[in-house]
PDB file of C-alpha atoms in Angstrom:
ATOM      1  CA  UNK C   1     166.663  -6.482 -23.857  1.00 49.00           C
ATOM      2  CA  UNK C   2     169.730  -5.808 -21.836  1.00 54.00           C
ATOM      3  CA  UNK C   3     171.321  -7.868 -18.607  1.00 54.00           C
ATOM      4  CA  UNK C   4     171.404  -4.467 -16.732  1.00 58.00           C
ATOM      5  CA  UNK C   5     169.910  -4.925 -13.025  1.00 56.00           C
ATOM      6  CA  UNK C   6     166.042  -2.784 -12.854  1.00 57.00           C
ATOM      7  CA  UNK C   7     167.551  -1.639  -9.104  1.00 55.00           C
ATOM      8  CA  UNK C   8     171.274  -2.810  -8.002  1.00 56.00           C
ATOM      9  CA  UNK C   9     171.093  -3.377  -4.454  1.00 61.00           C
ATOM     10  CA  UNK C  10     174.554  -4.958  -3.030  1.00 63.00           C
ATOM     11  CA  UNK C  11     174.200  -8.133  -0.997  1.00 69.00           C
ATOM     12  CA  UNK C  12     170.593  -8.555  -1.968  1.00 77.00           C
ATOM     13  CA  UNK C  13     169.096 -11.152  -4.182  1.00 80.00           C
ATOM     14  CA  UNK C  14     168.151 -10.274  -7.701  1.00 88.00           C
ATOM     15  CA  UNK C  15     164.612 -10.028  -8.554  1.00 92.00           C
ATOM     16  CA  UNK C  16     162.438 -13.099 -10.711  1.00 95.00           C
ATOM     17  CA  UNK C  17     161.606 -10.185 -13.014  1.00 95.00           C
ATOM     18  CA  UNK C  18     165.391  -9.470 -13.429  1.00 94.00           C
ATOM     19  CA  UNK C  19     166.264 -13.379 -13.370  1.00 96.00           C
ATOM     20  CA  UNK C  20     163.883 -14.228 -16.070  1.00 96.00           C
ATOM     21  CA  UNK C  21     164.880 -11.085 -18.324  1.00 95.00           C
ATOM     22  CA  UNK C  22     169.022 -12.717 -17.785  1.00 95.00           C
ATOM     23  CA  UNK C  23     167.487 -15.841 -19.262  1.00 95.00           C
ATOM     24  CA  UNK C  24     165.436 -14.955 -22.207  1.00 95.00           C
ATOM     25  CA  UNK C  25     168.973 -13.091 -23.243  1.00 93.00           C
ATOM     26  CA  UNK C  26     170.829 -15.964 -23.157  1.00 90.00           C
ATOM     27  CA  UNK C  27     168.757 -17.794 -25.246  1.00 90.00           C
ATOM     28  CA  UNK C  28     169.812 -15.925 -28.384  1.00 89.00           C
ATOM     29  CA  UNK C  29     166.692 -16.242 -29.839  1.00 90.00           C
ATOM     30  CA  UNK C  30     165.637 -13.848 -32.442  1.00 89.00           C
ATOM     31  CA  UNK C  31     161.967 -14.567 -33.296  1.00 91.00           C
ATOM     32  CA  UNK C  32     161.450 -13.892 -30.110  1.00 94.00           C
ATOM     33  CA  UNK C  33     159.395 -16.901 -29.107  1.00 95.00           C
ATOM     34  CA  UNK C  34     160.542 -20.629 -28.302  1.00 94.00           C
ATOM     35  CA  UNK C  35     159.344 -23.404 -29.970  1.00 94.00           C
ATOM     36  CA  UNK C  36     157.243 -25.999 -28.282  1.00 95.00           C
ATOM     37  CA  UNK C  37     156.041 -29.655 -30.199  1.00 95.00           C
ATOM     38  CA  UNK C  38     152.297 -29.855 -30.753  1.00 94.00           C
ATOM     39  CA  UNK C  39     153.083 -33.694 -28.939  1.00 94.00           C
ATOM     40  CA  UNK C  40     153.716 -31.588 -25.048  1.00 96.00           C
ATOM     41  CA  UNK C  41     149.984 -31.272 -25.024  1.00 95.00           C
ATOM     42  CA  UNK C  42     148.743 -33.949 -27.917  1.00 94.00           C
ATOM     43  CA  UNK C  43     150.380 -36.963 -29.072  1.00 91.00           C
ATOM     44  CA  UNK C  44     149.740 -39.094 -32.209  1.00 83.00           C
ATOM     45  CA  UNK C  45     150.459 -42.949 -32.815  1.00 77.00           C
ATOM     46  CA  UNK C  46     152.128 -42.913 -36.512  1.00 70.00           C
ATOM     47  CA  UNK C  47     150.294 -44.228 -39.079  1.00 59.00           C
ATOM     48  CA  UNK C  48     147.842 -42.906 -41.276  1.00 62.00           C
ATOM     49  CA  UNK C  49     145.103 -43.020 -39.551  1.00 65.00           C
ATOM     50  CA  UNK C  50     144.974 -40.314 -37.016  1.00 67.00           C
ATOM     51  CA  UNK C  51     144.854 -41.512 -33.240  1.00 77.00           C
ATOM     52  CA  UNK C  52     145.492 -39.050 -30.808  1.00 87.00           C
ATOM     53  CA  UNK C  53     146.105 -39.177 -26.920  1.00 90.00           C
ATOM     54  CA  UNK C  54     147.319 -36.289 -24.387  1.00 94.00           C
ATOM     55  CA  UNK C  55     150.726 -35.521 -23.813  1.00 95.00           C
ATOM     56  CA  UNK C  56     152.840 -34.892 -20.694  1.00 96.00           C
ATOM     57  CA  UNK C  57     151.630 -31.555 -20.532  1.00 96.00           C
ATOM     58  CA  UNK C  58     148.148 -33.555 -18.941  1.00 95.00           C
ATOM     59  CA  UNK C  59     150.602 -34.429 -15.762  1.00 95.00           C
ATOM     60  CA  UNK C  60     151.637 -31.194 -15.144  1.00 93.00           C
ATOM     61  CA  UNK C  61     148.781 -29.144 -13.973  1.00 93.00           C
ATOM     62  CA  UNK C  62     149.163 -29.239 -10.465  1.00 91.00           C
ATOM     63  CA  UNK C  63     152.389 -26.642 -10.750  1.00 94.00           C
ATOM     64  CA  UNK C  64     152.679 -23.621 -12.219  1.00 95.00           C
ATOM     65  CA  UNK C  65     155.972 -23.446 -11.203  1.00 96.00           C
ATOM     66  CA  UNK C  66     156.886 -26.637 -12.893  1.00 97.00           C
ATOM     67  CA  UNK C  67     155.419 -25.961 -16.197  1.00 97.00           C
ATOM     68  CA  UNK C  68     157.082 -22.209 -16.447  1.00 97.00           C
ATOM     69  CA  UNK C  69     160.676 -24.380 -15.336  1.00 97.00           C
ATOM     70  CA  UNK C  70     160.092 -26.631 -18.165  1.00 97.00           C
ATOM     71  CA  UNK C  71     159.267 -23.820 -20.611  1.00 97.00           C
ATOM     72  CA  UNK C  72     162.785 -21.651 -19.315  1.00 97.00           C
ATOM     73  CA  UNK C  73     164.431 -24.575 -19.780  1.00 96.00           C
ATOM     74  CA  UNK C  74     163.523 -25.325 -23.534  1.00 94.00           C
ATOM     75  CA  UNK C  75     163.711 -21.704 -24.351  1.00 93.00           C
ATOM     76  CA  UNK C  76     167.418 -21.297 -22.963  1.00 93.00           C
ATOM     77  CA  UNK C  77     169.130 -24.898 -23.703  1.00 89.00           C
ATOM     78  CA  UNK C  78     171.788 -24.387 -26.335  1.00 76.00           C
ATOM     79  CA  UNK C  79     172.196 -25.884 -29.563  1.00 80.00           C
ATOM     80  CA  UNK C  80     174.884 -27.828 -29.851  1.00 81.00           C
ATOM     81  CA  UNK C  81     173.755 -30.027 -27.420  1.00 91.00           C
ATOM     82  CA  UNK C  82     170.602 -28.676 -25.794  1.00 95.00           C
ATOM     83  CA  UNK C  83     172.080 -28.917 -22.594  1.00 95.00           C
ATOM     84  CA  UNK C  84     172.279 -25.964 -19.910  1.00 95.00           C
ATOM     85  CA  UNK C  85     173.800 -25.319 -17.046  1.00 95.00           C
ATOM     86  CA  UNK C  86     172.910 -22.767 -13.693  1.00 95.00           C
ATOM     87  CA  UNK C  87     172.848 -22.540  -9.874  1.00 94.00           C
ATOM     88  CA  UNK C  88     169.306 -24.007  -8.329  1.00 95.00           C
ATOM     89  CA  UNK C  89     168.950 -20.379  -6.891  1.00 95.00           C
ATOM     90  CA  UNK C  90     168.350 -19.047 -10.642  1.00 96.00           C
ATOM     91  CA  UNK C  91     166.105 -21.706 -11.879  1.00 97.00           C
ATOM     92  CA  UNK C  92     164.214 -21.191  -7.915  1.00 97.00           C
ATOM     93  CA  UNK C  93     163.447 -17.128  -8.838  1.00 96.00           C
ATOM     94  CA  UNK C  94     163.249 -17.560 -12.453  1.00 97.00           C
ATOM     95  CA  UNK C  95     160.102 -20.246 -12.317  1.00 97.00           C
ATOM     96  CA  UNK C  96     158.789 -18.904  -8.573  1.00 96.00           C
ATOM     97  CA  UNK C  97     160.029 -22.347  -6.920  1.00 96.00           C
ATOM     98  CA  UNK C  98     162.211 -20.776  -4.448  1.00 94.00           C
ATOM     99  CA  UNK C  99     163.898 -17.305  -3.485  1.00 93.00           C
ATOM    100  CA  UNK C 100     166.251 -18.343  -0.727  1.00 92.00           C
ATOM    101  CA  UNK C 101     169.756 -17.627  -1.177  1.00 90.00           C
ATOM    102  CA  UNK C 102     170.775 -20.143   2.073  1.00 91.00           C
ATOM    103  CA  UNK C 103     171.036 -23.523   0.400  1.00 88.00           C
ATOM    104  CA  UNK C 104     167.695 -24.376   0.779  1.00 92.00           C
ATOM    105  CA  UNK C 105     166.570 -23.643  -3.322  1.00 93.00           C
ATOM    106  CA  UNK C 106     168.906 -26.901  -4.344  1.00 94.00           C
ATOM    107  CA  UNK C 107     166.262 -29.526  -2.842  1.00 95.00           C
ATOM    108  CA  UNK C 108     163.238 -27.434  -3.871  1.00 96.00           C
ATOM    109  CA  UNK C 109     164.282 -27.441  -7.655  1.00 97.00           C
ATOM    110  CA  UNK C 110     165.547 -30.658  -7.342  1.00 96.00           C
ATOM    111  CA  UNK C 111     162.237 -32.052  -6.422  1.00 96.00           C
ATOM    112  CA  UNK C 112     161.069 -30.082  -9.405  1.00 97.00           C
ATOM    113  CA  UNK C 113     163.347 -31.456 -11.589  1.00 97.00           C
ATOM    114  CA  UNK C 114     163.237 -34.924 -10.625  1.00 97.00           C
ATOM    115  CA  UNK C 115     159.278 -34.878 -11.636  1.00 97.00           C
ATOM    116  CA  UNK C 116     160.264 -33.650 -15.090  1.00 97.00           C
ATOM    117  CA  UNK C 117     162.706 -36.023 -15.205  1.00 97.00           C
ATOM    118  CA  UNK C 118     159.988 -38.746 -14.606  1.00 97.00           C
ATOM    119  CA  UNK C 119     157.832 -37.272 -17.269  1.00 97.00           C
ATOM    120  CA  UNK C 120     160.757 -38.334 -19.420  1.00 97.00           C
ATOM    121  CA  UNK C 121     160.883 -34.479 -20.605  1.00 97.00           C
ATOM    122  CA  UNK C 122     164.872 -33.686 -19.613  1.00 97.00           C
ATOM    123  CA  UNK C 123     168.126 -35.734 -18.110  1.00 97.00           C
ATOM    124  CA  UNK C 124     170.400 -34.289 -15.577  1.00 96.00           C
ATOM    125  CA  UNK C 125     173.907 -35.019 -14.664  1.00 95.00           C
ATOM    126  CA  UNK C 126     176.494 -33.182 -12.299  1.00 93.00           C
ATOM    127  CA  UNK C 127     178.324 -30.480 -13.272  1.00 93.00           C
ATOM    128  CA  UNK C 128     181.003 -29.525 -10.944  1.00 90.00           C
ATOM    129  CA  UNK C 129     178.998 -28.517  -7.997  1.00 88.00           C
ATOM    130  CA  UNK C 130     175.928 -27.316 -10.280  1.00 92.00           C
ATOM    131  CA  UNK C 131     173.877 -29.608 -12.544  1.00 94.00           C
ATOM    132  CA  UNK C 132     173.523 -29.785 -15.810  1.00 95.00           C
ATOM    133  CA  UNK C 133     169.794 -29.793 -17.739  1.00 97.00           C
ATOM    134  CA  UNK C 134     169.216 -31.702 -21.392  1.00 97.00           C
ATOM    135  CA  UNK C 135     165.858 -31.133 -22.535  1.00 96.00           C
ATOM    136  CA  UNK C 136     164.248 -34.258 -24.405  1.00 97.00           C
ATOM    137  CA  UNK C 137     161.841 -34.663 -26.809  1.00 95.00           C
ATOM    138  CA  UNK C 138     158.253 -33.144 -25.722  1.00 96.00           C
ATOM    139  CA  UNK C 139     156.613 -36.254 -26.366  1.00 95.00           C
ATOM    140  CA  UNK C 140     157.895 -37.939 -23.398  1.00 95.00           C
ATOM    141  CA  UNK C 141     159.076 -41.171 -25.138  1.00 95.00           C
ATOM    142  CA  UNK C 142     162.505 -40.154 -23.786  1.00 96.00           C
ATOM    143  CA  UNK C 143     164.691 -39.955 -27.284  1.00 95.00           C
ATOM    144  CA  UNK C 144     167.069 -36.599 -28.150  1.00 95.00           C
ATOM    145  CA  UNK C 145     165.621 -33.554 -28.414  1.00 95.00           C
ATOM    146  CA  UNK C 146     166.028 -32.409 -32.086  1.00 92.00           C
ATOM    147  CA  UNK C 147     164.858 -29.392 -33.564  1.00 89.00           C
ATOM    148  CA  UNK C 148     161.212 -29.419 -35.432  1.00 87.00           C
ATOM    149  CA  UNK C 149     161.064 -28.796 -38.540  1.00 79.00           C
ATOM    150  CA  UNK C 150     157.514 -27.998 -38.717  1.00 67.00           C
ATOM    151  CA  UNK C 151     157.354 -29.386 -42.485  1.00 58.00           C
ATOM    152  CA  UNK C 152     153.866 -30.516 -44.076  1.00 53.00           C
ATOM    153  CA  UNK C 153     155.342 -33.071 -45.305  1.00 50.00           C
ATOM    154  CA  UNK C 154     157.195 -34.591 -42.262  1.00 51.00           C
ATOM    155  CA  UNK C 155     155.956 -36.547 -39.592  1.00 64.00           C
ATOM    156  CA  UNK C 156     153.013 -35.012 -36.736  1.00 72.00           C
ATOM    157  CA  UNK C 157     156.723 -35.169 -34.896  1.00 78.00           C
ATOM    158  CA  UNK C 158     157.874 -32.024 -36.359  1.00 83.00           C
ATOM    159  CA  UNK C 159     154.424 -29.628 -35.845  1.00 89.00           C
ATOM    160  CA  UNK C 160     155.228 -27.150 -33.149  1.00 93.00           C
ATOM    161  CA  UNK C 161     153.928 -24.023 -31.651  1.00 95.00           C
ATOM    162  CA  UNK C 162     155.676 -20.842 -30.152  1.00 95.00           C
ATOM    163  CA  UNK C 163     155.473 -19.528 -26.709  1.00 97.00           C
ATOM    164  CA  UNK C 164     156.244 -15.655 -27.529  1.00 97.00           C
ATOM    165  CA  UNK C 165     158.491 -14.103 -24.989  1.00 97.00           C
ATOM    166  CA  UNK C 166     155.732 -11.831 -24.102  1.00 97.00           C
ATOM    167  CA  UNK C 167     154.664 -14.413 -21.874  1.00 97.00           C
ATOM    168  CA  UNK C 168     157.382 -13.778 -19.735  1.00 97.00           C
ATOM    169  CA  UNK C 169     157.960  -9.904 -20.348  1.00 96.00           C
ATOM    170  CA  UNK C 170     153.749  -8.991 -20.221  1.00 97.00           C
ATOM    171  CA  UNK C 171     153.940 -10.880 -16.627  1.00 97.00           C
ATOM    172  CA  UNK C 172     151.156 -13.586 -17.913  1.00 97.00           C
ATOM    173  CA  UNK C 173     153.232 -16.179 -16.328  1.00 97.00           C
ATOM    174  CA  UNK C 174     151.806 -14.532 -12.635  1.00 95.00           C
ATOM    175  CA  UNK C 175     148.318 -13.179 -14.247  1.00 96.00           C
ATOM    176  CA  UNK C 176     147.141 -16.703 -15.273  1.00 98.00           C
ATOM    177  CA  UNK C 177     145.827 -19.427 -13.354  1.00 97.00           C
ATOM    178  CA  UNK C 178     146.848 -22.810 -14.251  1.00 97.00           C
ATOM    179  CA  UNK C 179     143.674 -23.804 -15.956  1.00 97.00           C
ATOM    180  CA  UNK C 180     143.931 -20.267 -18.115  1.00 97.00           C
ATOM    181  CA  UNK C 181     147.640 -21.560 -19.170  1.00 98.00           C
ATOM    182  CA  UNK C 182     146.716 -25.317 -20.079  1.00 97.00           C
ATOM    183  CA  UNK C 183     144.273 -23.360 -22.078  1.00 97.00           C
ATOM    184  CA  UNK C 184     146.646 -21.033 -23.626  1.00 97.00           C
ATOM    185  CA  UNK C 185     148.824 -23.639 -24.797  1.00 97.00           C
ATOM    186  CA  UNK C 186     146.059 -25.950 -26.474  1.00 96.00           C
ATOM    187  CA  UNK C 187     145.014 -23.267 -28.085  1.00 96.00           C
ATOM    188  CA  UNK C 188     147.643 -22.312 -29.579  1.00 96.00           C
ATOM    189  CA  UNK C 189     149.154 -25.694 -30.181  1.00 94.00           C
ATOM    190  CA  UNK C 190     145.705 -25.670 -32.688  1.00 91.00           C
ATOM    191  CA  UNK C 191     147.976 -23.133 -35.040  1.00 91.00           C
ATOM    192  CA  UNK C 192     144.357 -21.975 -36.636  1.00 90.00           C
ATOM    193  CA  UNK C 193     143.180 -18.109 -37.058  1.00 91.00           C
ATOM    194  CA  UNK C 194     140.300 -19.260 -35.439  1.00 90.00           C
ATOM    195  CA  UNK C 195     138.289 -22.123 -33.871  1.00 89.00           C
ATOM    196  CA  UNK C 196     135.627 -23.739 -32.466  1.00 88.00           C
ATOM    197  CA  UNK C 197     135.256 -23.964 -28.685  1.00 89.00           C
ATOM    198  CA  UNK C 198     133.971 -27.105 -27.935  1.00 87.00           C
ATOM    199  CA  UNK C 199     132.390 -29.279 -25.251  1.00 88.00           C
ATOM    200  CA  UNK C 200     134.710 -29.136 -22.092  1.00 91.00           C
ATOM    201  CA  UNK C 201     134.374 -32.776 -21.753  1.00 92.00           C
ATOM    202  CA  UNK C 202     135.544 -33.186 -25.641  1.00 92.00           C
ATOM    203  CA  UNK C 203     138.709 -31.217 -24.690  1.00 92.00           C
ATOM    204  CA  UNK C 204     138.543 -33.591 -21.420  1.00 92.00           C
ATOM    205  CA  UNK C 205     139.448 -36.063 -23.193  1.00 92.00           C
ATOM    206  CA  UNK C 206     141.434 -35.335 -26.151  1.00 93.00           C
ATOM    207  CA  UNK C 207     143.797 -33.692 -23.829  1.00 95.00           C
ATOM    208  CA  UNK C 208     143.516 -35.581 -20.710  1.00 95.00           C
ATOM    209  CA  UNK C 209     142.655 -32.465 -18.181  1.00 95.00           C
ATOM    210  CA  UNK C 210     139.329 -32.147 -16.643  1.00 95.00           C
ATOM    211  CA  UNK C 211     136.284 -30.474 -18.017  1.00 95.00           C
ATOM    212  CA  UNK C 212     136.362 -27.965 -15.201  1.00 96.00           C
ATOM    213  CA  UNK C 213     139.584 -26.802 -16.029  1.00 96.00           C
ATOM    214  CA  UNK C 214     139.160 -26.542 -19.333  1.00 96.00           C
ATOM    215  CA  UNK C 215     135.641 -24.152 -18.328  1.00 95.00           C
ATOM    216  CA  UNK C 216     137.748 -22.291 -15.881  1.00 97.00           C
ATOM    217  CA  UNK C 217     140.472 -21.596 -18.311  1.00 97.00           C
ATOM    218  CA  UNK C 218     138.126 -20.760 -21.236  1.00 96.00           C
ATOM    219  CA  UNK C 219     136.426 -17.878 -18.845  1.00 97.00           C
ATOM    220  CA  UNK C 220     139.545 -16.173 -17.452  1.00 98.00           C
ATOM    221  CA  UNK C 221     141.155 -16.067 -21.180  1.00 97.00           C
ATOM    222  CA  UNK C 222     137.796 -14.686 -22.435  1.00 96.00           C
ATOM    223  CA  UNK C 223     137.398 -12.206 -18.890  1.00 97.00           C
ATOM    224  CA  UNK C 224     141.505 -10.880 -19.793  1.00 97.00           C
ATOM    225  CA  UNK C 225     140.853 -10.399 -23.547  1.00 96.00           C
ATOM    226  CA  UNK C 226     143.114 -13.010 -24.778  1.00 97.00           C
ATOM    227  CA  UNK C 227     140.452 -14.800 -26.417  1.00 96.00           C
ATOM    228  CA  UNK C 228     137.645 -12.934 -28.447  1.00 95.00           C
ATOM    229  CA  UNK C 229     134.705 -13.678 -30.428  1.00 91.00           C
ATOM    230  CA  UNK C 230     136.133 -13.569 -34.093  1.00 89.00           C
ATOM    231  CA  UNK C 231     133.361 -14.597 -36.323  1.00 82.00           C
ATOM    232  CA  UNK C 232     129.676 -15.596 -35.646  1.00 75.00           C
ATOM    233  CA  UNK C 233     127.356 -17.184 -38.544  1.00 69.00           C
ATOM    234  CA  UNK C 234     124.250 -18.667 -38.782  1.00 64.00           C
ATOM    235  CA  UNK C 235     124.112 -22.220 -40.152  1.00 66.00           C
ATOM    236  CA  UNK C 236     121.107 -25.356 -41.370  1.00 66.00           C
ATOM    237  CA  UNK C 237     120.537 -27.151 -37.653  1.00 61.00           C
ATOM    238  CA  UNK C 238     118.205 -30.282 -37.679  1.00 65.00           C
ATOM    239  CA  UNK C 239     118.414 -30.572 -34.151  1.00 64.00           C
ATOM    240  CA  UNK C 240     117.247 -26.401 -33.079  1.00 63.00           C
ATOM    241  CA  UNK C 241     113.343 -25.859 -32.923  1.00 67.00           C
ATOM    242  CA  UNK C 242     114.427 -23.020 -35.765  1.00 62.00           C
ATOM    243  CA  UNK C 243     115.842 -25.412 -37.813  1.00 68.00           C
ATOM    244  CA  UNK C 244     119.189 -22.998 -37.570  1.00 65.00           C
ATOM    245  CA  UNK C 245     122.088 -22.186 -35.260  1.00 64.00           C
ATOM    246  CA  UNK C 246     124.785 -19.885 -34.391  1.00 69.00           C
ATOM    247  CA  UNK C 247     127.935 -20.989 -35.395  1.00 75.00           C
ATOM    248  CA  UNK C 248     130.686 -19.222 -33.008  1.00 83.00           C
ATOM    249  CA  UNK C 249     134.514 -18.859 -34.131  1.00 89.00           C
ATOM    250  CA  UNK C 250     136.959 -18.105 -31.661  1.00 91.00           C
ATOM    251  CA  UNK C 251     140.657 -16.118 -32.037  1.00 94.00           C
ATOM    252  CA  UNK C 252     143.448 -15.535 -29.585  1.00 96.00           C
ATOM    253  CA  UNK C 253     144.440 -12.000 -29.309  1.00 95.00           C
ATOM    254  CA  UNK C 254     148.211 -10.436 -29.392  1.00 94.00           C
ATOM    255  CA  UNK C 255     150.301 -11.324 -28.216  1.00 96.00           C
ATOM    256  CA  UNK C 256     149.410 -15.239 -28.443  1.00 96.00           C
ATOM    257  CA  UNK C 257     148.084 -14.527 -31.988  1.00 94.00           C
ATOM    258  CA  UNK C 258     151.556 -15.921 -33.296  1.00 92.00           C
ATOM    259  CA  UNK C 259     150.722 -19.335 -34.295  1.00 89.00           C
ATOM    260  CA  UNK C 260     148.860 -19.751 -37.360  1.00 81.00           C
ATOM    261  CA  UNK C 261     150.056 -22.793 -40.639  1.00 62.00           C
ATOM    262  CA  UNK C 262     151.934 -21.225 -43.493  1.00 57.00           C
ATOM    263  CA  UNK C 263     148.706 -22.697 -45.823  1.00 58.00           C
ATOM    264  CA  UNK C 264     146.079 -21.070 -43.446  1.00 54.00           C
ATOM    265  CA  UNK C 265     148.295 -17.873 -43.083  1.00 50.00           C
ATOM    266  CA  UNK C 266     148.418 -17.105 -47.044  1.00 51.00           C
ATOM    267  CA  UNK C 267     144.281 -17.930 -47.260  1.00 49.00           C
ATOM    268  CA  UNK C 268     143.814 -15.339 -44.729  1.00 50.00           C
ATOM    269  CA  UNK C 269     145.668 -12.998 -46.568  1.00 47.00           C
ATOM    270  CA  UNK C 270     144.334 -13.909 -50.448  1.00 51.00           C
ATOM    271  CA  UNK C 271     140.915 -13.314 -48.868  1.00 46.00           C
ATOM    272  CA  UNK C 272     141.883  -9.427 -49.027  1.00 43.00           C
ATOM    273  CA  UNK C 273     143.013  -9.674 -52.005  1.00 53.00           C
ATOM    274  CA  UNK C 274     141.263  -7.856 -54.645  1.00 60.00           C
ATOM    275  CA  UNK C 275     140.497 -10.906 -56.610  1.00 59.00           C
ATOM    276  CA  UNK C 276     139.272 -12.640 -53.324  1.00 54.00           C
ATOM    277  CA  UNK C 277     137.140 -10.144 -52.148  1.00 51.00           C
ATOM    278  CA  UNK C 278     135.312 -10.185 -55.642  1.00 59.00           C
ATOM    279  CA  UNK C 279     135.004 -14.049 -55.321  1.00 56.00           C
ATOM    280  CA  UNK C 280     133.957 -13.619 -51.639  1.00 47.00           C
ATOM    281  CA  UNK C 281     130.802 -10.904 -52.969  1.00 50.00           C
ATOM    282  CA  UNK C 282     130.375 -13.656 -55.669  1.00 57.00           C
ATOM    283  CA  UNK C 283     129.506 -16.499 -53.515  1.00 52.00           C
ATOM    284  CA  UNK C 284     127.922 -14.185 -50.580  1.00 42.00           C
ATOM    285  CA  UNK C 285     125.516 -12.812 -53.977  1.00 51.00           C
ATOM    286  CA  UNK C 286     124.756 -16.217 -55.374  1.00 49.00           C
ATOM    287  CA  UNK C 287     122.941 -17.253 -52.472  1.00 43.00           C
ATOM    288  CA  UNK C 288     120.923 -14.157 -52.249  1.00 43.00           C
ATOM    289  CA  UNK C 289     117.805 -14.543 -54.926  1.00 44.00           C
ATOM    290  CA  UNK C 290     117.880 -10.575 -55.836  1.00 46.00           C
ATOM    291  CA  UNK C 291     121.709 -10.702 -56.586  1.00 42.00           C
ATOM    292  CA  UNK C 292     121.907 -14.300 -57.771  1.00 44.00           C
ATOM    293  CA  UNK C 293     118.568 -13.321 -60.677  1.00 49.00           C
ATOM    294  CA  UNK C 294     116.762 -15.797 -59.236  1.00 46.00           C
ATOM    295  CA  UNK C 295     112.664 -15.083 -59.529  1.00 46.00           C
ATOM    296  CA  UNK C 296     111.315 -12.897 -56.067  1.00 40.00           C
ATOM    297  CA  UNK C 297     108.208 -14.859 -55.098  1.00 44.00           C
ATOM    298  CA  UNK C 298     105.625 -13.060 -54.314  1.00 42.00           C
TER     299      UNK C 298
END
């Protein structure tokens, strides 16, 4: 990626295209992708037992504009002290809030800002005549922002997910609806090869948005290919007439396929594995009677 201009045109106003590209440059980052706590769309109390409420992510679905802001902002806020600092009219084109190059851009962002502000999710302060942006922690308790560390053995704190920047450069940032990127996002905050889909009103209210956004979402992602059928089983069902069901496993395609656990991530790949492909035909064949040498009736 380069900071060239896609068409220089004197006098004129950059493009959001060109604005976002600027951005995802400055960020420096090499993977690519910008990390994102699992706690922006699902919190958990500490303890050890599990308990689990939504995040702030559940208060932002009534802007798409808002949530791509907050997700330019975490991907370009520098280290050392995850601050940043720009003109309103670049954070307007860059997150679709505002194009006008008159003054006007300041009060739109601003009202932006302020809401994410409320959500506890960044601090301003002046900067000369610009203002500078912290970013917080995603949970919305209002402490630092420190970097996760994604360990096993740390707290449900440190789990993250990535946003790839393929969001930004494959245009899905204009192609989805809201509902398809609240989706997207709790999806992938899952960090699984695959899942279950379940009950819209289950996802209702583990992550606090309502089951007909979580249906709408579910059918554009499937309708644009970024979520396939990845495995489909039969399984023992006491509550089917058969006495069986189909048990359906979901996947998110490329380029959203990026978020799967270190442990799940080297089972997938012993599983092709010589050795686990012979202990794969070994369990498949002890359940059949004619490989397992159990007796055929007849």
């Amino acid at each position: 990626m380069n900071t060239e201009l896609t068409v220089l045109k004197r006098d004129m106003a950059v493009s959001q295209d060109d604005t976002i590209r600027m951005l995802l440059e400055q960020s420096k980052r090499t993977g690519r992708a910008v990390p994102v706590r699992r706690a922006f769309v699902q919190d958990a109390d500490p303890g050890l037992r599990l308990v689990t409420r939504p995040g702030p992510f559940s208060k932002m679905l009534r802007s798409n504009e808002r949530l791509d802001l907050f997700l330019l902002i975490h991907c370009v806020t520098a280290r050392a002290d995850w601050g940043v600092v720009h003109r309103s009219e670049t954070w307007g084109r860059a997150a679709g809030i505002s194009f006008a190059t008159n003054g006007t851009a300041s009060a739109a962002v601003s009202r932006h800002l302020h809401k994410l502000k409320e959500l506890k999710l960044i601090s301003t302060e002046p900067d000369g005549r610009m203002t500078k942006i912290t970013k917080l922690l995603e949970d919305g308790s209002g402490d630092p922002y420190t970097l996760p560390s994604g360990d096993k053995e740390g707290s449900r704190k440190s789990t993250y997910f990535k946003v790839p920047f393929a969001y930004w450069e494959q245009h899905y940032y204009r192609k989805l609806s809201m509902p398809a990127k609240a989706m997207l996002l709790i999806l992938m905050s899952q960090r699984s090869p695959s899942f279950a889909l379940y009950k819209a009103r289950e996802y209702a209210l583990w992550y606090g948005i309502s089951p007909s956004t979580v249906g709408r979402g579910i059918e554009e992602l499937k309708k644009k290919r970024l979520l396939y059928e990845f495995l489909s089983e039969q399984q023992l069902d006491g509550f089917s007439v058969l006495g069986q069901s189909t048990h359906v496993r979901w996947a998110l395609a490329a380029p959203f396929d990026l978020n799967v656990n270190k442990t799940e991530r080297e089972a997938a790949e012993a599983a092709w594995t010589p050795e686990g492909i012979a202990r794969t035909a070994l369990r498949i064949g002890s359940r059949i009677p004619a490989l397992s040498g159990a007796a055929i009736p007849r």
